[in-house]
mmCIF file of C-alpha atoms in Angstrom:
data_model
loop_
_atom_site.group_PDB
_atom_site.id
_atom_site.type_symbol
_atom_site.label_atom_id
_atom_site.label_comp_id
_atom_site.label_asym_id
_atom_site.label_seq_id
_atom_site.Cartn_x
_atom_site.Cartn_y
_atom_site.Cartn_z
ATOM 1 C CA MET A 290 0.000 0.000 0.000
ATOM 2 C CA ALA A 291 2.805 2.427 0.931
ATOM 3 C CA ALA A 292 4.652 1.665 -2.301
ATOM 4 C CA SER A 293 1.458 2.231 -4.288
ATOM 5 C CA THR A 294 0.875 5.570 -2.569
ATOM 6 C CA ASN A 295 4.457 6.628 -3.206
ATOM 7 C CA ARG A 296 4.085 5.741 -6.876
ATOM 8 C CA ARG A 297 0.898 7.774 -7.170
ATOM 9 C CA LEU A 298 2.561 10.771 -5.559
ATOM 10 C CA VAL A 299 5.601 10.549 -7.829
ATOM 11 C CA ASP A 300 3.465 10.170 -10.954
ATOM 12 C CA ALA A 301 1.228 13.041 -9.904
ATOM 13 C CA ALA A 302 4.194 15.272 -9.154
ATOM 14 C CA MET A 303 5.941 14.563 -12.455
ATOM 15 C CA THR A 304 2.746 15.204 -14.395
ATOM 16 C CA LEU A 305 2.110 18.522 -12.642
ATOM 17 C CA PHE A 306 5.725 19.641 -13.006
ATOM 18 C CA ALA A 307 5.447 19.038 -16.752
ATOM 19 C CA GLU A 308 2.092 20.829 -16.960
ATOM 20 C CA GLN A 309 2.703 23.904 -14.828
ATOM 21 C CA GLY A 310 6.353 23.916 -13.829
ATOM 22 C CA PHE A 311 8.186 22.909 -10.670
ATOM 23 C CA GLU A 312 7.979 26.262 -8.888
ATOM 24 C CA SER A 313 4.280 26.713 -9.644
ATOM 25 C CA THR A 314 3.314 23.302 -8.274
ATOM 26 C CA SER A 315 2.568 23.043 -4.556
ATOM 27 C CA VAL A 316 2.579 20.032 -2.271
ATOM 28 C CA GLU A 317 -1.188 20.466 -1.968
ATOM 29 C CA ASP A 318 -1.480 20.235 -5.762
ATOM 30 C CA ILE A 319 0.484 17.000 -5.815
ATOM 31 C CA ALA A 320 -1.465 15.430 -2.940
ATOM 32 C CA ALA A 321 -4.794 16.358 -4.525
ATOM 33 C CA ARG A 322 -3.791 14.924 -7.913
ATOM 34 C CA ALA A 323 -2.668 11.703 -6.202
ATOM 35 C CA GLY A 324 -5.906 11.492 -4.200
ATOM 36 C CA VAL A 325 -4.299 11.754 -0.752
ATOM 37 C CA GLY A 326 -3.983 14.395 1.932
ATOM 38 C CA ARG A 327 -1.137 16.822 2.528
ATOM 39 C CA THR A 328 -0.134 14.916 5.682
ATOM 40 C CA THR A 329 0.200 11.706 3.680
ATOM 41 C CA PHE A 330 2.612 13.451 1.316
ATOM 42 C CA PHE A 331 4.865 14.616 4.145
ATOM 43 C CA ARG A 332 4.875 11.183 5.756
ATOM 44 C CA ARG A 333 6.648 9.919 2.657
ATOM 45 C CA PHE A 334 8.562 12.904 1.326
ATOM 46 C CA PRO A 335 10.028 15.613 3.578
ATOM 47 C CA THR A 336 10.108 18.200 0.766
ATOM 48 C CA LYS A 337 8.831 18.742 -2.748
ATOM 49 C CA GLU A 338 12.372 18.094 -4.028
ATOM 50 C CA ASP A 339 12.352 14.625 -2.445
ATOM 51 C CA VAL A 340 9.471 13.453 -4.623
ATOM 52 C CA VAL A 341 11.740 13.954 -7.652
ATOM 53 C CA PHE A 342 14.354 11.574 -6.165
ATOM 54 C CA PRO A 343 12.094 9.024 -4.435
ATOM 55 C CA ASP A 344 14.369 5.966 -4.441
ATOM 56 C CA HIS A 345 17.805 7.490 -4.080
ATOM 57 C CA ASP A 346 18.594 6.288 -0.547
ATOM 58 C CA GLY A 347 17.437 2.740 -1.272
ATOM 59 C CA LEU A 348 19.473 2.628 -4.478
ATOM 60 C CA LEU A 349 22.571 3.849 -2.670
ATOM 61 C CA GLU A 350 22.121 1.059 -0.113
ATOM 62 C CA LYS A 351 21.921 -1.563 -2.873
ATOM 63 C CA VAL A 352 25.098 -0.264 -4.457
ATOM 64 C CA GLY A 353 26.865 -0.216 -1.106
ATOM 65 C CA ALA A 354 25.775 -3.790 -0.379
ATOM 66 C CA ARG A 355 27.238 -4.983 -3.690
ATOM 67 C CA LEU A 356 30.517 -3.152 -3.149
ATOM 68 C CA ALA A 357 30.746 -4.590 0.358
ATOM 69 C CA THR A 358 31.017 -8.105 -1.108
ATOM 70 C CA GLY A 359 33.993 -7.128 -3.254
ATOM 71 C CA THR A 360 37.644 -7.846 -2.541
ATOM 72 C CA ALA A 361 40.934 -6.684 -3.978
ATOM 73 C CA ALA A 362 40.811 -9.651 -6.361
ATOM 74 C CA THR A 363 37.228 -8.954 -7.496
ATOM 75 C CA ALA A 364 37.323 -5.154 -7.415
ATOM 76 C CA ARG A 365 36.735 -4.693 -11.137
ATOM 77 C CA THR A 366 33.707 -6.993 -11.178
ATOM 78 C CA ALA A 367 32.251 -5.307 -8.097
ATOM 79 C CA LEU A 368 32.595 -1.865 -9.649
ATOM 80 C CA GLU A 369 31.051 -2.993 -12.929
ATOM 81 C CA GLU A 370 28.098 -4.688 -11.249
ATOM 82 C CA ALA A 371 27.507 -1.805 -8.827
ATOM 83 C CA SER A 372 27.405 0.607 -11.760
ATOM 84 C CA GLY A 373 25.045 -1.760 -13.539
ATOM 85 C CA ILE A 374 22.642 -1.669 -10.584
ATOM 86 C CA VAL A 375 22.322 2.107 -10.905
ATOM 87 C CA LEU A 376 21.852 2.017 -14.659
ATOM 88 C CA ALA A 377 19.238 -0.757 -14.434
ATOM 89 C CA HIS A 378 17.276 1.314 -11.923
ATOM 90 C CA TYR A 379 17.047 4.281 -14.282
ATOM 91 C CA LEU A 380 16.204 2.076 -17.251
ATOM 92 C CA ALA A 381 13.345 0.533 -15.250
ATOM 93 C CA GLU A 382 12.014 4.011 -14.445
ATOM 94 C CA GLY A 383 11.721 4.808 -18.125
ATOM 95 C CA GLU A 384 9.856 8.056 -18.740
ATOM 96 C CA THR A 385 10.080 9.092 -15.080
ATOM 97 C CA ALA A 386 13.872 9.146 -15.388
ATOM 98 C CA ARG A 387 13.622 11.290 -18.523
ATOM 99 C CA GLN A 388 11.252 13.707 -16.786
ATOM 100 C CA ARG A 389 13.692 14.002 -13.898
ATOM 101 C CA TYR A 390 16.507 14.689 -16.341
ATOM 102 C CA ARG A 391 14.565 17.534 -17.934
ATOM 103 C CA LEU A 392 13.731 19.002 -14.532
ATOM 104 C CA THR A 393 17.299 18.912 -13.247
ATOM 105 C CA ARG A 394 18.459 20.748 -16.366
ATOM 106 C CA THR A 395 16.190 23.731 -15.648
ATOM 107 C CA VAL A 396 15.499 23.832 -11.884
ATOM 108 C CA ALA A 397 18.547 24.920 -9.874
ATOM 109 C CA PRO A 398 17.572 23.351 -6.501
ATOM 110 C CA LEU A 399 17.065 19.994 -8.216
ATOM 111 C CA ARG A 400 20.377 20.309 -10.018
ATOM 112 C CA HIS A 401 22.118 20.963 -6.697
ATOM 113 C CA ARG A 402 20.352 17.962 -5.193
ATOM 114 C CA GLU A 403 21.542 15.797 -8.064
ATOM 115 C CA LEU A 404 25.135 16.972 -7.664
ATOM 116 C CA ALA A 405 24.975 16.161 -3.952
ATOM 117 C CA SER A 406 23.808 12.632 -4.753
ATOM 118 C CA VAL A 407 26.695 12.186 -7.210
ATOM 119 C CA HIS A 408 29.098 13.135 -4.431
ATOM 120 C CA ARG A 409 27.559 10.486 -2.178
ATOM 121 C CA TYR A 410 28.274 7.861 -4.818
ATOM 122 C CA PHE A 411 31.818 9.186 -5.156
ATOM 123 C CA ARG A 412 32.427 8.800 -1.429
ATOM 124 C CA LEU A 413 30.943 5.290 -1.427
ATOM 125 C CA PHE A 414 33.045 4.057 -4.345
ATOM 126 C CA SER A 415 36.179 5.767 -3.010
ATOM 127 C CA HIS A 416 35.728 4.166 0.407
ATOM 128 C CA HIS A 417 35.656 0.639 -0.981
ATOM 129 C CA LEU A 418 38.428 1.247 -3.478
ATOM 130 C CA ARG A 419 40.674 2.587 -0.725
ATOM 131 C CA ALA A 420 40.091 -0.572 1.301
ATOM 132 C CA TRP A 421 40.780 -2.837 -1.701
ATOM 133 C CA LEU A 422 43.993 -1.055 -2.682
ATOM 134 C CA GLY A 423 45.411 -1.377 0.831
ATOM 135 C CA ASP A 424 49.047 -0.273 1.003
ATOM 136 C CA ALA A 425 49.494 0.014 -2.754
ATOM 137 C CA PRO A 426 51.501 3.060 -3.884
ATOM 138 C CA GLU A 427 49.376 6.209 -3.938
ATOM 139 C CA ALA A 428 46.328 4.166 -2.903
ATOM 140 C CA ALA A 429 44.260 7.139 -1.749
ATOM 141 C CA LEU A 430 44.821 9.030 -4.991
ATOM 142 C CA ARG A 431 44.164 5.975 -7.145
ATOM 143 C CA ALA A 432 40.937 5.284 -5.235
ATOM 144 C CA GLU A 433 39.609 8.788 -5.878
ATOM 145 C CA LEU A 434 40.688 8.815 -9.521
ATOM 146 C CA THR A 435 39.084 5.436 -10.176
ATOM 147 C CA ALA A 436 35.862 6.369 -8.364
ATOM 148 C CA SER A 437 35.603 9.558 -10.417
ATOM 149 C CA SER A 438 36.238 7.642 -13.631
ATOM 150 C CA VAL A 439 33.580 5.022 -12.887
ATOM 151 C CA ILE A 440 30.951 7.626 -11.995
ATOM 152 C CA THR A 441 31.810 9.741 -15.035
ATOM 153 C CA ALA A 442 31.546 6.693 -17.316
ATOM 154 C CA HIS A 443 28.162 5.742 -15.868
ATOM 155 C CA ASN A 444 26.749 9.259 -16.030
ATOM 156 C CA HIS A 445 27.955 9.744 -19.597
ATOM 157 C CA VAL A 446 26.133 6.610 -20.718
ATOM 158 C CA LEU A 447 23.035 7.459 -18.668
ATOM 159 C CA ARG A 448 22.779 10.933 -20.195
ATOM 160 C CA SER A 449 23.182 9.453 -23.670
ATOM 161 C CA TRP A 450 20.276 7.112 -22.995
ATOM 162 C CA LEU A 451 18.121 9.858 -21.469
ATOM 163 C CA ARG A 452 18.656 11.947 -24.603
ATOM 164 C CA GLY A 453 17.830 9.004 -26.852
ATOM 165 C CA GLU A 454 21.357 8.774 -28.251
ATOM 166 C CA THR A 455 21.986 5.097 -27.480
ATOM 167 C CA GLU A 456 19.778 2.050 -27.931
ATOM 168 C CA ASP A 457 21.975 -0.344 -25.953
ATOM 169 C CA PRO A 458 23.005 1.439 -22.741
ATOM 170 C CA GLU A 459 24.220 -1.777 -21.080
ATOM 171 C CA ALA A 460 26.757 -2.392 -23.849
ATOM 172 C CA ALA A 461 27.703 1.291 -23.832
ATOM 173 C CA LEU A 462 28.324 1.142 -20.076
ATOM 174 C CA SER A 463 30.514 -1.944 -20.455
ATOM 175 C CA ALA A 464 32.651 -0.174 -23.054
ATOM 176 C CA ALA A 465 32.832 3.016 -20.981
ATOM 177 C CA LEU A 466 33.924 1.112 -17.880
ATOM 178 C CA ASP A 467 36.663 -0.605 -19.867
ATOM 179 C CA LEU A 468 38.116 2.855 -20.392
ATOM 180 C CA ALA A 469 37.427 4.033 -16.850
ATOM 181 C CA LEU A 470 39.103 1.039 -15.192
ATOM 182 C CA THR A 471 42.321 0.915 -17.188
ATOM 183 C CA GLY A 472 44.217 2.403 -14.250
ATOM 184 C CA LEU A 473 42.894 -0.041 -11.655
ATOM 185 C CA GLU A 474 45.443 -2.777 -12.329
ATOM 186 C CA PRO A 475 48.755 -2.220 -10.515
ATOM 187 C CA ARG A 476 51.532 -0.929 -12.684
ATOM 188 C CA ARG A 477 54.296 -3.408 -13.425
ATOM 189 C CA ALA A 478 57.881 -2.559 -14.102
ATOM 190 C CA ALA A 479 58.831 -2.943 -17.737
ATOM 191 C CA LEU A 480 60.688 -6.136 -18.442
ATOM 192 C CA PRO A 481 64.246 -5.634 -19.740
ATOM 193 C CA GLY A 482 65.060 -6.513 -23.333
ATOM 194 C CA PRO A 483 67.643 -9.106 -24.393
ATOM 195 C CA VAL A 484 70.828 -8.852 -22.359
ATOM 196 C CA THR A 485 74.346 -9.366 -23.595
ATOM 197 C CA VAL A 486 76.976 -10.023 -20.928
ATOM 198 C CA VAL A 487 80.589 -9.363 -21.823
ATOM 199 C CA VAL A 488 83.294 -10.745 -19.566
ATOM 200 C CA THR A 489 86.803 -9.764 -20.534
ATOM 201 C CA THR A 490 90.228 -9.810 -18.910
ATOM 202 C CA GLY A 491 93.516 -8.368 -19.866
ATOM 203 C CA THR A 492 94.116 -5.228 -21.874
ATOM 204 C CA THR A 493 92.368 -6.138 -25.131
ATOM 205 C CA ASP A 494 91.545 -3.192 -27.390
ATOM 206 C CA VAL A 495 87.981 -1.863 -26.922
ATOM 207 C CA ASP A 496 87.305 -2.121 -30.660
ATOM 208 C CA ALA A 497 88.146 -5.806 -30.547
ATOM 209 C CA VAL A 498 85.688 -6.342 -27.684
ATOM 210 C CA VAL A 499 82.949 -4.451 -29.566
ATOM 211 C CA GLY A 500 83.577 -6.631 -32.578
ATOM 212 C CA GLN A 501 83.161 -9.771 -30.511
ATOM 213 C CA VAL A 502 79.907 -8.446 -29.038
ATOM 214 C CA ARG A 503 78.630 -7.682 -32.541
ATOM 215 C CA ARG A 504 79.476 -11.172 -33.763
ATOM 216 C CA ALA A 505 77.765 -12.702 -30.698
ATOM 217 C CA LEU A 506 74.565 -10.726 -31.300
ATOM 218 C CA LEU A 507 74.470 -11.680 -34.984
ATOM 219 C CA ALA A 508 75.178 -15.355 -34.419
ATOM 220 C CA PRO A 509 72.300 -17.813 -35.121
ATOM 221 C CA GLY A 510 70.205 -18.466 -32.025
ATOM 222 C CA SER A 511 71.376 -15.349 -30.223
ATOM 223 C CA GLY A 512 68.153 -13.333 -30.691
ATOM 224 C CA PRO A 513 65.495 -12.687 -28.022
ATOM 225 C CA GLY A 514 64.351 -15.867 -26.345
ATOM 226 C CA HIS A 515 67.542 -17.788 -27.172
ATOM 227 C CA GLY A 516 69.408 -17.199 -23.981
ATOM 228 C CA VAL A 517 72.068 -14.655 -23.104
ATOM 229 C CA PRO A 518 75.090 -14.596 -25.374
ATOM 230 C CA GLU A 519 78.314 -14.418 -23.400
ATOM 231 C CA THR A 520 81.628 -13.260 -24.897
ATOM 232 C CA ARG A 521 84.838 -14.033 -23.090
ATOM 233 C CA GLU A 522 88.131 -12.459 -24.087
ATOM 234 C CA ARG A 523 91.239 -14.239 -22.853
ATOM 235 C CA PRO A 524 94.777 -12.898 -23.025
ATOM 236 C CA ALA A 525 97.068 -14.527 -25.593
ATOM 237 C CA GLY A 526 99.804 -16.835 -24.467
#
């Protein structure tokens, strides 16, 4: 019953906002259109702005629960699936999500509310990333950079879908996250190339040693993957 009432209030609010504008619509207008009293509205939504973001807290909890099951070894999967939870929520909302998008573009208080919610996601993702990275070099910085990248990738795809610019937002999100998560894997030192070791004794001319190194490098089987050629110069006599 409560969920049904909430849905009626949200639908009524979105319809009225489209018809007469956000500022010109009162809580009383919304309650009357939904067929409930003013008190019923305030039992469910503290302010008129809250009816525009009715499921935000619950969605944030779902995302947090998914991230909480992640580990350092499964960090990438956890981030991808947590982002997918948010996208799936908006896709399920359909036209309501598009109405919200239009409102937040034109109503400053709603835009500020949206930005505040983005920051909450940033803090949530950063918190888990920091725990997963542990004592890795520059862990705090990497956690914040990765969290920002994931949220930016998700929001880019979401906006594209809201504007009707993509027909497959799930695939678009997967591709965007591939770009966003390129810095998550720890950096590895570059492996050295083929090594030539020259061991020489005596006072042999440098040019002679260089010549022997050249011949060793050009000899069959001395290329990369064929071991380390070793040149030894011994004194005559």
